[in-house]
PDB file of C-alpha atoms in Angstrom:
ATOM      1  CA  MET A   1      -4.108 -11.802  14.305  1.00  0.00           C
ATOM      2  CA  ASN A   2      -0.337 -10.447  14.093  1.00  0.00           C
ATOM      3  CA  LYS A   3       0.046  -7.649  16.623  1.00  0.00           C
ATOM      4  CA  PHE A   4       2.633  -4.970  17.046  1.00  0.00           C
ATOM      5  CA  PRO A   5       3.281  -2.029  19.272  1.00  0.00           C
ATOM      6  CA  GLN A   6       0.164   0.248  19.806  1.00  0.00           C
ATOM      7  CA  GLN A   7       0.654   3.811  18.442  1.00  0.00           C
ATOM      8  CA  ASN A   8      -1.412   6.889  17.588  1.00  0.00           C
ATOM      9  CA  VAL A   9      -2.116   8.444  13.855  1.00  0.00           C
ATOM     10  CA  ILE A  10      -3.488   5.615  11.893  1.00  0.00           C
ATOM     11  CA  VAL A  11      -2.965   4.641   8.269  1.00  0.00           C
ATOM     12  CA  SER A  12      -4.484   1.144   7.060  1.00  0.00           C
ATOM     13  CA  LEU A  13      -4.146  -0.870   3.882  1.00  0.00           C
ATOM     14  CA  SER A  14      -6.769  -3.374   3.107  1.00  0.00           C
ATOM     15  CA  ILE A  15      -6.249  -5.979   0.143  1.00  0.00           C
ATOM     16  CA  ILE A  16      -9.440  -7.319  -0.651  1.00  0.00           C
ATOM     17  CA  ARG A  17     -10.034 -10.347  -2.945  1.00  0.00           C
ATOM     18  CA  TYR A  18     -13.276 -11.368  -4.680  1.00  0.00           C
ATOM     19  CA  LYS A  19     -14.474 -14.503  -5.990  1.00  0.00           C
ATOM     20  CA  LYS A  20     -14.299 -14.774  -9.346  1.00  0.00           C
ATOM     21  CA  ARG A  21     -18.076 -14.711 -10.142  1.00  0.00           C
ATOM     22  CA  PHE A  22     -18.518 -11.514  -8.130  1.00  0.00           C
ATOM     23  CA  ILE A  23     -15.999  -9.401 -10.333  1.00  0.00           C
ATOM     24  CA  PRO A  24     -18.657  -7.276 -11.522  1.00  0.00           C
ATOM     25  CA  PHE A  25     -19.531  -6.192  -8.110  1.00  0.00           C
ATOM     26  CA  ALA A  26     -15.794  -5.510  -7.320  1.00  0.00           C
ATOM     27  CA  LEU A  27     -15.686  -2.954 -10.084  1.00  0.00           C
ATOM     28  CA  LEU A  28     -18.944  -1.606  -9.166  1.00  0.00           C
ATOM     29  CA  ALA A  29     -17.561  -1.164  -5.793  1.00  0.00           C
ATOM     30  CA  MET A  30     -15.250   1.273  -7.048  1.00  0.00           C
ATOM     31  CA  ALA A  31     -17.747   3.802  -7.634  1.00  0.00           C
ATOM     32  CA  VAL A  32     -20.337   2.795  -5.132  1.00  0.00           C
ATOM     33  CA  HIS A  33     -18.003   3.001  -2.083  1.00  0.00           C
ATOM     34  CA  ARG A  34     -16.623   6.659  -2.985  1.00  0.00           C
ATOM     35  CA  LEU A  35     -19.516   8.324  -1.128  1.00  0.00           C
ATOM     36  CA  PRO A  36     -19.562   6.299   2.088  1.00  0.00           C
ATOM     37  CA  LEU A  37     -15.832   6.705   2.415  1.00  0.00           C
ATOM     38  CA  LEU A  38     -16.351  10.599   2.056  1.00  0.00           C
ATOM     39  CA  ILE A  39     -18.802  10.703   4.779  1.00  0.00           C
ATOM     40  CA  THR A  40     -17.097   8.383   7.096  1.00  0.00           C
ATOM     41  CA  LYS A  41     -16.189   9.741  10.485  1.00  0.00           C
ATOM     42  CA  GLY A  42     -12.483  10.327  11.260  1.00  0.00           C
ATOM     43  CA  CYS A  43     -11.282   9.477   7.803  1.00  0.00           C
ATOM     44  CA  THR A  44      -8.992  12.079   6.675  1.00  0.00           C
ATOM     45  CA  PHE A  45      -7.809  10.588   3.457  1.00  0.00           C
ATOM     46  CA  ARG A  46      -9.057   7.607   1.256  1.00  0.00           C
ATOM     47  CA  LYS A  47      -8.068   5.770  -1.880  1.00  0.00           C
ATOM     48  CA  LEU A  48      -9.985   2.926  -3.654  1.00  0.00           C
ATOM     49  CA  LEU A  49      -7.390   1.141  -5.631  1.00  0.00           C
ATOM     50  CA  GLY A  50      -6.572  -1.579  -8.155  1.00  0.00           C
ATOM     51  CA  SER A  51      -4.004  -4.268  -8.095  1.00  0.00           C
ATOM     52  CA  GLY A  52      -1.333  -5.835 -10.324  1.00  0.00           C
ATOM     53  CA  LYS A  53      -2.006  -9.657 -11.104  1.00  0.00           C
ATOM     54  CA  ASN A  54      -1.568 -11.442  -7.870  1.00  0.00           C
ATOM     55  CA  GLY A  55      -0.575  -8.057  -6.521  1.00  0.00           C
ATOM     56  CA  GLU A  56       2.646  -8.224  -8.598  1.00  0.00           C
ATOM     57  CA  PHE A  57       4.187  -5.112 -10.352  1.00  0.00           C
ATOM     58  CA  THR A  58       2.698  -5.489 -13.840  1.00  0.00           C
ATOM     59  CA  LEU A  59       0.286  -4.017 -16.218  1.00  0.00           C
ATOM     60  CA  GLN A  60      -2.016  -6.656 -16.069  1.00  0.00           C
ATOM     61  CA  PRO A  61      -4.805  -6.005 -13.560  1.00  0.00           C
ATOM     62  CA  ASP A  62      -6.180  -8.596 -11.242  1.00  0.00           C
ATOM     63  CA  LEU A  63      -9.958  -7.894 -11.333  1.00  0.00           C
ATOM     64  CA  GLN A  64     -10.201 -10.060  -8.159  1.00  0.00           C
ATOM     65  CA  GLN A  65      -7.950  -8.275  -6.149  1.00  0.00           C
ATOM     66  CA  TRP A  66      -8.404  -4.769  -4.859  1.00  0.00           C
ATOM     67  CA  ALA A  67      -6.890  -2.185  -2.359  1.00  0.00           C
ATOM     68  CA  LEU A  68      -8.242   0.346   0.146  1.00  0.00           C
ATOM     69  CA  LEU A  69      -5.697   3.069   1.707  1.00  0.00           C
ATOM     70  CA  THR A  70      -7.376   5.067   4.487  1.00  0.00           C
ATOM     71  CA  VAL A  71      -6.074   7.602   6.902  1.00  0.00           C
ATOM     72  CA  TRP A  72      -7.795   7.913  10.524  1.00  0.00           C
ATOM     73  CA  LYS A  73      -7.560  10.428  13.245  1.00  0.00           C
ATOM     74  CA  THR A  74      -7.928   7.736  15.670  1.00  0.00           C
ATOM     75  CA  GLN A  75      -7.632   4.194  16.210  1.00  0.00           C
ATOM     76  CA  ASP A  76     -11.482   3.901  17.462  1.00  0.00           C
ATOM     77  CA  ASP A  77     -12.360   5.513  13.948  1.00  0.00           C
ATOM     78  CA  CYS A  78     -10.607   3.008  11.951  1.00  0.00           C
ATOM     79  CA  ASP A  79     -11.830  -0.068  14.339  1.00  0.00           C
ATOM     80  CA  ARG A  80     -15.378   1.394  13.956  1.00  0.00           C
ATOM     81  CA  PHE A  81     -15.164   1.569  10.045  1.00  0.00           C
ATOM     82  CA  TYR A  82     -13.853  -2.255   9.945  1.00  0.00           C
ATOM     83  CA  ARG A  83     -16.721  -3.206  12.465  1.00  0.00           C
ATOM     84  CA  THR A  84     -19.850  -1.414  11.081  1.00  0.00           C
ATOM     85  CA  SER A  85     -19.384   0.555   7.816  1.00  0.00           C
ATOM     86  CA  PHE A  86     -21.441  -0.067   4.812  1.00  0.00           C
ATOM     87  CA  ILE A  87     -18.353  -0.942   3.030  1.00  0.00           C
ATOM     88  CA  ALA A  88     -17.357  -3.788   5.634  1.00  0.00           C
ATOM     89  CA  ARG A  89     -20.733  -5.194   5.230  1.00  0.00           C
ATOM     90  CA  TRP A  90     -20.521  -5.021   1.641  1.00  0.00           C
ATOM     91  CA  TRP A  91     -17.002  -7.369   1.840  1.00  0.00           C
ATOM     92  CA  HIS A  92     -18.941  -9.552   4.201  1.00  0.00           C
ATOM     93  CA  PHE A  93     -21.950 -10.165   1.969  1.00  0.00           C
ATOM     94  CA  PHE A  94     -19.892 -10.709  -0.919  1.00  0.00           C
ATOM     95  CA  GLY A  95     -17.644 -13.175   0.674  1.00  0.00           C
ATOM     96  CA  CYS A  96     -14.516 -11.251   0.175  1.00  0.00           C
ATOM     97  CA  GLU A  97     -10.926 -12.751   1.804  1.00  0.00           C
ATOM     98  CA  LEU A  98      -9.709  -9.525   3.352  1.00  0.00           C
ATOM     99  CA  TRP A  99      -6.093  -8.597   4.614  1.00  0.00           C
ATOM    100  CA  THR A 100      -5.231  -5.428   6.588  1.00  0.00           C
ATOM    101  CA  ILE A 101      -2.334  -4.063   7.881  1.00  0.00           C
ATOM    102  CA  THR A 102      -2.505  -1.030  10.158  1.00  0.00           C
ATOM    103  CA  CYS A 103       0.275   1.439  10.568  1.00  0.00           C
ATOM    104  CA  GLU A 104       1.638   4.593  12.202  1.00  0.00           C
ATOM    105  CA  PRO A 105       3.757   7.190   9.832  1.00  0.00           C
ATOM    106  CA  LEU A 106       7.136   7.164  10.516  1.00  0.00           C
ATOM    107  CA  SER A 107       8.183   9.574   7.909  1.00  0.00           C
ATOM    108  CA  SER A 108       6.674  10.861   4.651  1.00  0.00           C
ATOM    109  CA  HIS A 109       7.946  13.345   1.836  1.00  0.00           C
ATOM    110  CA  GLY A 110       6.249  14.482  -1.415  1.00  0.00           C
ATOM    111  CA  GLN A 111       2.691  14.631  -2.461  1.00  0.00           C
ATOM    112  CA  TRP A 112      -0.449  12.685  -3.596  1.00  0.00           C
ATOM    113  CA  ASN A 113      -3.188  14.562  -5.435  1.00  0.00           C
ATOM    114  CA  GLY A 114      -1.534  18.034  -4.106  1.00  0.00           C
ATOM    115  CA  LYS A 115      -1.087  16.974  -0.259  1.00  0.00           C
ATOM    116  CA  ASN A 116       0.863  14.729   2.093  1.00  0.00           C
ATOM    117  CA  PRO A 117      -1.841  12.676   3.812  1.00  0.00           C
ATOM    118  CA  PHE A 118       0.795  11.164   5.927  1.00  0.00           C
ATOM    119  CA  ALA A 119       2.703  14.083   7.217  1.00  0.00           C
ATOM    120  CA  THR A 120       3.883  13.711  10.825  1.00  0.00           C
ATOM    121  CA  ASP A 121       6.014  15.950  12.958  1.00  0.00           C
ATOM    122  CA  LYS A 122       6.983  13.011  15.393  1.00  0.00           C
ATOM    123  CA  GLN A 123      10.607  12.008  15.581  1.00  0.00           C
ATOM    124  CA  LYS A 124      11.298   7.972  15.864  1.00  0.00           C
ATOM    125  CA  SER A 125      14.686   7.968  14.809  1.00  0.00           C
ATOM    126  CA  SER A 126      15.458   5.488  17.746  1.00  0.00           C
ATOM    127  CA  TYR A 127      12.736   2.759  16.244  1.00  0.00           C
ATOM    128  CA  GLU A 128      14.070  -0.456  15.319  1.00  0.00           C
ATOM    129  CA  GLY A 129      11.699  -3.082  13.760  1.00  0.00           C
ATOM    130  CA  PRO A 130       9.849  -4.079  10.832  1.00  0.00           C
ATOM    131  CA  VAL A 131       9.027  -1.139   8.427  1.00  0.00           C
ATOM    132  CA  VAL A 132       6.271  -0.573   5.848  1.00  0.00           C
ATOM    133  CA  VAL A 133       7.313   1.723   2.605  1.00  0.00           C
ATOM    134  CA  LEU A 134       4.933   3.325   0.433  1.00  0.00           C
ATOM    135  CA  THR A 135       5.948   4.707  -2.995  1.00  0.00           C
ATOM    136  CA  ARG A 136       3.603   6.408  -5.158  1.00  0.00           C
ATOM    137  CA  ALA A 137       3.746   8.550  -8.433  1.00  0.00           C
ATOM    138  CA  THR A 138       2.096  10.006 -11.274  1.00  0.00           C
ATOM    139  CA  ILE A 139       4.184   9.353 -14.159  1.00  0.00           C
ATOM    140  CA  ARG A 140       4.129  11.581 -17.340  1.00  0.00           C
ATOM    141  CA  LEU A 141       2.672  10.399 -20.079  1.00  0.00           C
ATOM    142  CA  SER A 142       5.542  10.934 -22.329  1.00  0.00           C
ATOM    143  CA  LYS A 143       7.712   8.880 -19.765  1.00  0.00           C
ATOM    144  CA  VAL A 144       5.429   5.698 -19.490  1.00  0.00           C
ATOM    145  CA  LYS A 145       7.379   3.609 -21.708  1.00  0.00           C
ATOM    146  CA  SER A 146      10.562   4.149 -20.018  1.00  0.00           C
ATOM    147  CA  PHE A 147       9.021   3.783 -16.597  1.00  0.00           C
ATOM    148  CA  TRP A 148       7.761   0.192 -17.210  1.00  0.00           C
ATOM    149  CA  LYS A 149      11.063  -0.631 -19.058  1.00  0.00           C
ATOM    150  CA  HIS A 150      13.252  -0.111 -16.146  1.00  0.00           C
ATOM    151  CA  VAL A 151      10.907  -0.327 -13.011  1.00  0.00           C
ATOM    152  CA  ALA A 152       9.508  -3.934 -13.742  1.00  0.00           C
ATOM    153  CA  ASP A 153      12.959  -5.585 -13.445  1.00  0.00           C
ATOM    154  CA  VAL A 154      13.574  -3.689 -10.295  1.00  0.00           C
ATOM    155  CA  ALA A 155      10.305  -4.885  -8.770  1.00  0.00           C
ATOM    156  CA  LYS A 156      11.748  -8.406  -9.322  1.00  0.00           C
ATOM    157  CA  MET A 157      15.179  -7.543  -7.688  1.00  0.00           C
ATOM    158  CA  MET A 158      13.104  -6.413  -4.622  1.00  0.00           C
ATOM    159  CA  ALA A 159      11.317  -9.413  -3.936  1.00  0.00           C
ATOM    160  CA  GLU A 160      14.753 -11.308  -3.757  1.00  0.00           C
ATOM    161  CA  ALA A 161      16.407  -8.678  -1.404  1.00  0.00           C
ATOM    162  CA  PRO A 162      17.678  -9.791   2.029  1.00  0.00           C
ATOM    163  CA  GLY A 163      15.142  -8.501   4.612  1.00  0.00           C
ATOM    164  CA  TYR A 164      12.304  -8.088   1.888  1.00  0.00           C
ATOM    165  CA  ILE A 165       9.057  -9.849   3.330  1.00  0.00           C
ATOM    166  CA  THR A 166       6.366  -9.088   0.777  1.00  0.00           C
ATOM    167  CA  SER A 167       4.825  -6.262  -1.365  1.00  0.00           C
ATOM    168  CA  PHE A 168       1.678  -4.995  -3.169  1.00  0.00           C
ATOM    169  CA  SER A 169       1.493  -3.351  -6.487  1.00  0.00           C
ATOM    170  CA  ILE A 170      -1.463  -0.976  -6.177  1.00  0.00           C
ATOM    171  CA  GLY A 171      -2.729   2.247  -8.086  1.00  0.00           C
ATOM    172  CA  GLU A 172      -5.356   4.397  -9.176  1.00  0.00           C
ATOM    173  CA  ALA A 173      -4.629   3.467 -12.890  1.00  0.00           C
ATOM    174  CA  PRO A 174      -2.411   0.728 -14.003  1.00  0.00           C
ATOM    175  CA  LEU A 175      -0.631   2.686 -16.689  1.00  0.00           C
ATOM    176  CA  PHE A 176       0.417   5.909 -15.080  1.00  0.00           C
ATOM    177  CA  LEU A 177      -0.854   6.162 -11.512  1.00  0.00           C
ATOM    178  CA  GLN A 178       1.214   3.476  -9.606  1.00  0.00           C
ATOM    179  CA  ALA A 179       2.074   2.633  -6.003  1.00  0.00           C
ATOM    180  CA  THR A 180       4.109   0.122  -4.318  1.00  0.00           C
ATOM    181  CA  PHE A 181       3.455  -1.043  -0.615  1.00  0.00           C
ATOM    182  CA  SER A 182       6.503  -3.227   0.654  1.00  0.00           C
ATOM    183  CA  ILE A 183       7.133  -4.508   3.958  1.00  0.00           C
ATOM    184  CA  TRP A 184      10.695  -5.022   5.419  1.00  0.00           C
ATOM    185  CA  GLN A 185      12.547  -6.732   8.290  1.00  0.00           C
ATOM    186  CA  ASP A 186      13.832  -3.435   9.106  1.00  0.00           C
ATOM    187  CA  ALA A 187      14.863  -0.227   7.678  1.00  0.00           C
ATOM    188  CA  ASP A 188      18.572  -1.125   7.256  1.00  0.00           C
ATOM    189  CA  SER A 189      17.298  -3.997   4.767  1.00  0.00           C
ATOM    190  CA  MET A 190      15.322  -1.420   3.063  1.00  0.00           C
ATOM    191  CA  LYS A 191      17.996   1.077   2.651  1.00  0.00           C
ATOM    192  CA  THR A 192      20.553  -1.451   1.423  1.00  0.00           C
ATOM    193  CA  PHE A 193      18.398  -2.300  -1.450  1.00  0.00           C
ATOM    194  CA  ALA A 194      17.417   1.142  -2.344  1.00  0.00           C
ATOM    195  CA  TYR A 195      20.753   2.743  -2.165  1.00  0.00           C
ATOM    196  CA  GLN A 196      23.502  -0.214  -2.667  1.00  0.00           C
ATOM    197  CA  SER A 197      21.481  -2.068  -5.408  1.00  0.00           C
ATOM    198  CA  GLN A 198      23.294  -0.723  -8.669  1.00  0.00           C
ATOM    199  CA  GLN A 199      20.415  -1.392 -10.801  1.00  0.00           C
ATOM    200  CA  HIS A 200      18.035   0.261  -8.337  1.00  0.00           C
ATOM    201  CA  SER A 201      20.190   3.365  -7.882  1.00  0.00           C
ATOM    202  CA  GLN A 202      20.463   3.834 -11.577  1.00  0.00           C
ATOM    203  CA  VAL A 203      16.839   3.832 -12.027  1.00  0.00           C
ATOM    204  CA  ILE A 204      16.511   6.609  -9.263  1.00  0.00           C
ATOM    205  CA  ARG A 205      18.907   8.668 -11.327  1.00  0.00           C
ATOM    206  CA  LYS A 206      16.896   8.525 -14.390  1.00  0.00           C
ATOM    207  CA  THR A 207      13.686   9.121 -12.521  1.00  0.00           C
ATOM    208  CA  ARG A 208      15.718  12.745 -11.567  1.00  0.00           C
ATOM    209  CA  GLU A 209      17.478  13.000 -14.969  1.00  0.00           C
ATOM    210  CA  GLU A 210      14.508  12.351 -17.246  1.00  0.00           C
ATOM    211  CA  ASN A 211      11.912  13.713 -15.175  1.00  0.00           C
ATOM    212  CA  TRP A 212       9.405  10.832 -14.944  1.00  0.00           C
ATOM    213  CA  TYR A 213       7.271  12.109 -12.526  1.00  0.00           C
ATOM    214  CA  SER A 214       4.754  14.735 -12.334  1.00  0.00           C
ATOM    215  CA  GLU A 215       3.975  14.018  -8.583  1.00  0.00           C
ATOM    216  CA  GLU A 216       5.679  11.415  -6.228  1.00  0.00           C
ATOM    217  CA  LEU A 217       5.398  10.530  -2.428  1.00  0.00           C
ATOM    218  CA  PHE A 218       7.742   8.247  -0.634  1.00  0.00           C
ATOM    219  CA  ALA A 219       6.619   7.223   3.039  1.00  0.00           C
ATOM    220  CA  ARG A 220       7.583   4.854   5.692  1.00  0.00           C
ATOM    221  CA  PHE A 221       5.212   3.438   8.455  1.00  0.00           C
ATOM    222  CA  ILE A 222       5.712   1.163  11.772  1.00  0.00           C
ATOM    223  CA  PRO A 223       3.414  -1.735  11.385  1.00  0.00           C
ATOM    224  CA  ILE A 224       0.955  -2.020  14.453  1.00  0.00           C
ATOM    225  CA  LYS A 225      -1.185  -5.111  13.613  1.00  0.00           C
ATOM    226  CA  THR A 226      -2.588  -7.089  10.877  1.00  0.00           C
ATOM    227  CA  ASP A 227      -5.924  -8.879  10.325  1.00  0.00           C
ATOM    228  CA  GLY A 228      -7.294 -11.494   8.112  1.00  0.00           C
ATOM    229  CA  THR A 229      -5.567 -13.157   5.222  1.00  0.00           C
ATOM    230  CA  ILE A 230      -5.031 -13.151   1.484  1.00  0.00           C
ATOM    231  CA  LYS A 231      -5.016 -15.988  -0.441  1.00  0.00           C
ATOM    232  CA  GLY A 232      -5.398 -18.387   2.671  1.00  0.00           C
ATOM    233  CA  LYS A 233      -2.466 -16.796   5.014  1.00  0.00           C
ATOM    234  CA  ASP A 234      -1.312 -13.795   6.727  1.00  0.00           C
ATOM    235  CA  PRO A 235       1.816 -12.526   4.798  1.00  0.00           C
ATOM    236  CA  LEU A 236       3.467 -11.683   8.084  1.00  0.00           C
ATOM    237  CA  LYS A 237       2.558 -14.459  10.216  1.00  0.00           C
ATOM    238  CA  SER A 238       5.477 -16.686   9.357  1.00  0.00           C
ATOM    239  CA  ARG A 239       8.106 -14.171   9.547  1.00  0.00           C
ATOM    240  CA  LYS A 240      10.422 -13.363  12.491  1.00  0.00           C
ATOM    241  CA  LEU A 241       9.767  -9.823  13.124  1.00  0.00           C
ATOM    242  CA  LYS A 242      11.778  -7.507  15.441  1.00  0.00           C
ATOM    243  CA  VAL A 243       8.641  -6.567  17.447  1.00  0.00           C
ATOM    244  CA  GLU A 244       7.433  -6.617  20.911  1.00  0.00           C
ATOM    245  CA  SER A 245       4.247  -8.952  21.471  1.00  0.00           C
TER     246      SER A 245
END
């Protein structure tokens, strides 16, 4: 377990990887898990999500890899879900590999299905340390071709950017409901890539000029802890992160 400073207001992302022979049950889970999530105590927002191949930004889905994004009223609610819920038992029964990162919202603007589930009035301008970034958009069908023409190359550039640690491409639908969950050494690294990379800046301008999105959201988080592995390792374990133990 890789621990970070404990905070309040909890957001968790789990990356779930099924064995190949259990892919039919992974697909079934996208339907079966909806009701338990709706009635789970303390869960204020939940999204069952697919994944790009090997977690990369691509139209090709990875039927072994899936994700669950949740927002919780308290850490206790979150911990209880991962210990005792029907969904946690499902993952265990099918021998899934599970990696979960737990975070606290740092800032958020935009909407997801008409609301901002990560809105916070707390100011943490003095925070220095690793930062988690979620970018999510509903792409207009008329702009899908332009989106994929430009954004896939930007994702490759991001993976080579100084301060980049890891990322996961996730979404509700691979063609036009897309999200990227990335982790950076610090906010400065993320901002340098976002605003000083010429190609990335050009793509941002195009999104505004050509009105690619009907809905979008950008959020930053403080990581609290990670649990488990994906493909045999914790993506953050070997990194020198600026956190207190």
